[in-house]
Amino acid sequence: MTIVVRYFAAARAAAGAEEEKVQLPAGASVADAVGELRRLHPSSLPRVLDAASYLLDGIAVRDLTRPLTDGAELDVLPPFAGG
């Protein structure tokens, strides 16, 4: 299956892209996708992924074992500073 990963703020800078398509096996979970992102961007992205939160098709992900579907959009949201 193919999912679209969208990166925001520091995640965008670490990945070097706003978004990318990622191939995963059928039945893959959000955790599997995060693992693949670590493999694809080993030098810069893992640290951001450790602190990031995720949206799957616009809904916050609390359980990384949540299954993905073909064509899903996974947003990587690093912590934002502000006040």
CSV table of N, CA and C in Angstrom, one decimal:
chain,number,residue,atom,x,y,z
A,1,MET,N,0.8,-1.2,0.0
A,1,MET,CA,0.0,0.0,0.0
A,1,MET,C,0.9,1.2,0.0
A,2,THR,N,0.3,2.3,-0.4
A,2,THR,CA,1.0,3.6,-0.4
A,2,THR,C,0.3,4.6,0.4
A,3,ILE,N,1.1,5.3,1.3
A,3,ILE,CA,0.5,6.4,2.1
A,3,ILE,C,1.2,7.7,1.7
A,4,VAL,N,0.6,8.8,2.1
A,4,VAL,CA,1.3,10.1,1.9
A,4,VAL,C,1.6,10.6,3.3
A,5,VAL,N,2.9,10.9,3.5
A,5,VAL,CA,3.4,11.5,4.7
A,5,VAL,C,3.6,13.0,4.5
A,6,ARG,N,3.0,13.8,5.3
A,6,ARG,CA,3.2,15.2,5.2
A,6,ARG,C,4.0,15.7,6.5
A,7,TYR,N,5.0,16.5,6.2
A,7,TYR,CA,5.9,17.0,7.3
A,7,TYR,C,5.6,18.5,7.6
A,8,PHE,N,5.7,18.8,8.8
A,8,PHE,CA,5.5,20.2,9.2
A,8,PHE,C,6.7,20.7,10.1
A,9,ALA,N,7.0,22.0,10.0
A,9,ALA,CA,8.0,22.7,10.8
A,9,ALA,C,9.3,21.9,10.8
A,10,ALA,N,9.8,21.5,11.9
A,10,ALA,CA,11.1,20.9,12.1
A,10,ALA,C,11.2,19.5,11.3
A,11,ALA,N,10.0,18.9,11.3
A,11,ALA,CA,10.0,17.6,10.5
A,11,ALA,C,10.2,17.8,9.0
A,12,ARG,N,9.7,18.9,8.5
A,12,ARG,CA,9.9,19.2,7.1
A,12,ARG,C,11.4,19.5,6.8
A,13,ALA,N,12.0,20.2,7.7
A,13,ALA,CA,13.4,20.5,7.6
A,13,ALA,C,14.3,19.3,7.7
A,14,ALA,N,13.9,18.4,8.6
A,14,ALA,CA,14.7,17.2,8.8
A,14,ALA,C,14.5,16.2,7.6
A,15,ALA,N,13.3,16.1,7.1
A,15,ALA,CA,13.1,15.2,5.9
A,15,ALA,C,13.5,15.8,4.6
A,16,GLY,N,13.6,17.1,4.6
A,16,GLY,CA,14.0,17.8,3.3
A,16,GLY,C,12.9,17.8,2.3
A,17,ALA,N,11.7,17.7,2.8
A,17,ALA,CA,10.5,17.6,1.8
A,17,ALA,C,9.3,18.0,2.6
A,18,GLU,N,8.3,18.5,1.9
A,18,GLU,CA,7.0,18.8,2.5
A,18,GLU,C,6.1,17.6,2.7
A,19,GLU,N,6.3,16.7,1.7
A,19,GLU,CA,5.6,15.4,1.7
A,19,GLU,C,6.3,14.4,0.9
A,20,GLU,N,5.9,13.1,1.1
A,20,GLU,CA,6.5,12.0,0.3
A,20,GLU,C,5.5,10.9,0.4
A,21,LYS,N,5.6,10.0,-0.7
A,21,LYS,CA,4.8,8.8,-0.7
A,21,LYS,C,5.7,7.7,-0.2
A,22,VAL,N,5.1,6.9,0.7
A,22,VAL,CA,5.8,5.8,1.3
A,22,VAL,C,5.1,4.5,1.1
A,23,GLN,N,5.8,3.5,0.6
A,23,GLN,CA,5.3,2.2,0.4
A,23,GLN,C,5.4,1.3,1.6
A,24,LEU,N,4.3,0.7,2.0
A,24,LEU,CA,4.3,-0.2,3.2
A,24,LEU,C,3.6,-1.5,2.8
A,25,PRO,N,3.8,-2.6,3.6
A,25,PRO,CA,3.1,-3.8,3.3
A,25,PRO,C,1.6,-3.7,3.8
A,26,ALA,N,0.8,-4.4,3.2
A,26,ALA,CA,-0.6,-4.4,3.7
A,26,ALA,C,-0.7,-4.8,5.1
A,27,GLY,N,-1.6,-4.1,5.9
A,27,GLY,CA,-1.7,-4.4,7.3
A,27,GLY,C,-0.8,-3.6,8.2
A,28,ALA,N,0.0,-2.7,7.6
A,28,ALA,CA,1.0,-1.9,8.3
A,28,ALA,C,0.3,-0.9,9.3
A,29,SER,N,0.9,-0.6,10.3
A,29,SER,CA,0.4,0.4,11.3
A,29,SER,C,1.1,1.7,11.3
A,30,VAL,N,0.6,2.6,12.0
A,30,VAL,CA,1.3,3.9,12.2
A,30,VAL,C,2.8,3.7,12.6
A,31,ALA,N,3.0,2.8,13.6
A,31,ALA,CA,4.3,2.5,14.1
A,31,ALA,C,5.2,2.0,13.0
A,32,ASP,N,4.6,1.1,12.1
A,32,ASP,CA,5.4,0.6,11.0
A,32,ASP,C,5.8,1.8,10.0
A,33,ALA,N,4.9,2.7,9.8
A,33,ALA,CA,5.2,3.9,9.0
A,33,ALA,C,6.3,4.7,9.6
A,34,VAL,N,6.2,4.9,10.9
A,34,VAL,CA,7.3,5.7,11.6
A,34,VAL,C,8.6,5.0,11.5
A,35,GLY,N,8.6,3.7,11.6
A,35,GLY,CA,9.9,2.9,11.5
A,35,GLY,C,10.4,3.1,10.1
A,36,GLU,N,9.6,3.1,9.1
A,36,GLU,CA,10.1,3.3,7.7
A,36,GLU,C,10.6,4.7,7.5
A,37,LEU,N,10.0,5.7,8.1
A,37,LEU,CA,10.5,7.0,8.0
A,37,LEU,C,11.9,7.1,8.6
A,38,ARG,N,12.1,6.4,9.7
A,38,ARG,CA,13.4,6.4,10.4
A,38,ARG,C,14.5,5.8,9.4
A,39,ARG,N,14.1,4.7,8.7
A,39,ARG,CA,15.0,4.1,7.8
A,39,ARG,C,15.3,4.9,6.6
A,40,LEU,N,14.3,5.7,6.1
A,40,LEU,CA,14.5,6.5,4.9
A,40,LEU,C,15.3,7.8,5.2
A,41,HIS,N,15.2,8.3,6.4
A,41,HIS,CA,15.9,9.5,6.8
A,41,HIS,C,16.7,9.3,8.1
A,42,PRO,N,17.7,8.4,8.1
A,42,PRO,CA,18.4,8.0,9.4
A,42,PRO,C,19.2,9.1,10.0
A,43,SER,N,19.7,10.1,9.3
A,43,SER,CA,20.6,11.0,10.0
A,43,SER,C,19.8,12.2,10.6
A,44,SER,N,18.7,12.5,10.1
A,44,SER,CA,18.0,13.7,10.6
A,44,SER,C,16.7,13.6,11.2
A,45,LEU,N,15.9,12.6,10.8
A,45,LEU,CA,14.5,12.6,11.2
A,45,LEU,C,14.2,11.8,12.5
A,46,PRO,N,15.0,10.8,12.9
A,46,PRO,CA,14.6,10.0,14.1
A,46,PRO,C,14.4,10.9,15.3
A,47,ARG,N,15.2,11.8,15.5
A,47,ARG,CA,15.1,12.7,16.7
A,47,ARG,C,13.8,13.4,16.7
A,48,VAL,N,13.4,13.9,15.6
A,48,VAL,CA,12.1,14.7,15.4
A,48,VAL,C,11.0,13.7,15.7
A,49,LEU,N,11.1,12.5,15.1
A,49,LEU,CA,10.0,11.5,15.2
A,49,LEU,C,9.8,11.1,16.7
A,50,ASP,N,10.8,11.1,17.5
A,50,ASP,CA,10.7,10.8,18.9
A,50,ASP,C,9.8,11.7,19.7
A,51,ALA,N,9.8,13.0,19.3
A,51,ALA,CA,9.0,14.0,20.0
A,51,ALA,C,7.7,14.4,19.3
A,52,ALA,N,7.5,13.8,18.1
A,52,ALA,CA,6.4,14.3,17.2
A,52,ALA,C,5.1,13.6,17.7
A,53,SER,N,4.0,14.3,17.3
A,53,SER,CA,2.7,13.7,17.3
A,53,SER,C,2.2,13.5,15.9
A,54,TYR,N,1.2,12.7,15.7
A,54,TYR,CA,0.8,12.3,14.4
A,54,TYR,C,-0.7,12.5,14.2
A,55,LEU,N,-1.1,12.8,13.0
A,55,LEU,CA,-2.5,12.9,12.6
A,55,LEU,C,-2.7,11.8,11.4
A,56,LEU,N,-3.7,11.0,11.5
A,56,LEU,CA,-4.0,10.1,10.5
A,56,LEU,C,-5.3,10.5,9.8
A,57,ASP,N,-5.2,10.9,8.6
A,57,ASP,CA,-6.4,11.4,7.9
A,57,ASP,C,-7.1,12.5,8.7
A,58,GLY,N,-6.3,13.4,9.3
A,58,GLY,CA,-6.8,14.5,10.1
A,58,GLY,C,-7.2,14.2,11.5
A,59,ILE,N,-7.1,13.0,12.0
A,59,ILE,CA,-7.5,12.7,13.4
A,59,ILE,C,-6.2,12.3,14.2
A,60,ALA,N,-6.1,12.9,15.4
A,60,ALA,CA,-5.0,12.6,16.2
A,60,ALA,C,-4.8,11.1,16.5
A,61,VAL,N,-3.6,10.7,16.4
A,61,VAL,CA,-3.2,9.3,16.7
A,61,VAL,C,-2.7,9.2,18.1
A,62,ARG,N,-3.4,8.4,18.9
A,62,ARG,CA,-2.9,8.1,20.3
A,62,ARG,C,-2.3,6.7,20.4
A,63,ASP,N,-2.7,5.8,19.5
A,63,ASP,CA,-2.3,4.4,19.5
A,63,ASP,C,-1.5,4.2,18.2
A,64,LEU,N,-0.2,4.0,18.3
A,64,LEU,CA,0.6,3.8,17.1
A,64,LEU,C,0.4,2.5,16.5
A,65,THR,N,-0.4,1.6,17.1
A,65,THR,CA,-0.7,0.3,16.5
A,65,THR,C,-1.9,0.4,15.5
A,66,ARG,N,-2.4,1.6,15.4
A,66,ARG,CA,-3.6,1.8,14.6
A,66,ARG,C,-3.2,1.5,13.1
A,67,PRO,N,-4.0,0.7,12.5
A,67,PRO,CA,-3.7,0.2,11.1
A,67,PRO,C,-3.9,1.4,10.1
A,68,LEU,N,-3.1,1.3,9.0
A,68,LEU,CA,-3.2,2.2,7.9
A,68,LEU,C,-4.0,1.6,6.8
A,69,THR,N,-4.5,2.5,5.9
A,69,THR,CA,-5.2,2.0,4.7
A,69,THR,C,-4.5,2.7,3.5
A,70,ASP,N,-4.6,2.0,2.4
A,70,ASP,CA,-4.0,2.5,1.2
A,70,ASP,C,-4.5,4.0,0.9
A,71,GLY,N,-3.6,4.9,0.6
A,71,GLY,CA,-4.0,6.3,0.3
A,71,GLY,C,-4.1,7.1,1.6
A,72,ALA,N,-3.9,6.6,2.7
A,72,ALA,CA,-4.0,7.4,4.0
A,72,ALA,C,-3.0,8.5,4.0
A,73,GLU,N,-3.3,9.6,4.7
A,73,GLU,CA,-2.4,10.7,4.9
A,73,GLU,C,-2.0,10.7,6.4
A,74,LEU,N,-0.6,10.7,6.6
A,74,LEU,CA,-0.1,10.7,7.9
A,74,LEU,C,0.7,12.0,8.1
A,75,ASP,N,0.3,12.9,9.0
A,75,ASP,CA,0.9,14.1,9.2
A,75,ASP,C,1.9,14.0,10.4
A,76,VAL,N,3.1,14.5,10.2
A,76,VAL,CA,4.1,14.4,11.3
A,76,VAL,C,4.2,15.8,11.8
A,77,LEU,N,3.9,16.0,13.1
A,77,LEU,CA,3.8,17.3,13.8
A,77,LEU,C,4.8,17.3,14.9
A,78,PRO,N,5.9,18.0,14.8
A,78,PRO,CA,6.8,18.2,15.9
A,78,PRO,C,6.3,19.1,16.9
A,79,PRO,N,6.8,19.1,18.1
A,79,PRO,CA,6.3,20.1,19.1
A,79,PRO,C,6.5,21.5,18.6
A,80,PHE,N,5.6,22.4,18.9
A,80,PHE,CA,5.7,23.7,18.4
A,80,PHE,C,5.9,24.6,19.7
A,81,ALA,N,6.8,25.6,19.5
A,81,ALA,CA,7.0,26.6,20.6
A,81,ALA,C,6.1,27.7,20.3
A,82,GLY,N,5.8,28.4,21.4
A,82,GLY,CA,4.9,29.6,21.2
A,82,GLY,C,4.3,30.0,22.5
A,83,GLY,N,3.5,31.0,22.4
A,83,GLY,CA,2.8,31.4,23.6
A,83,GLY,C,2.0,32.6,23.4
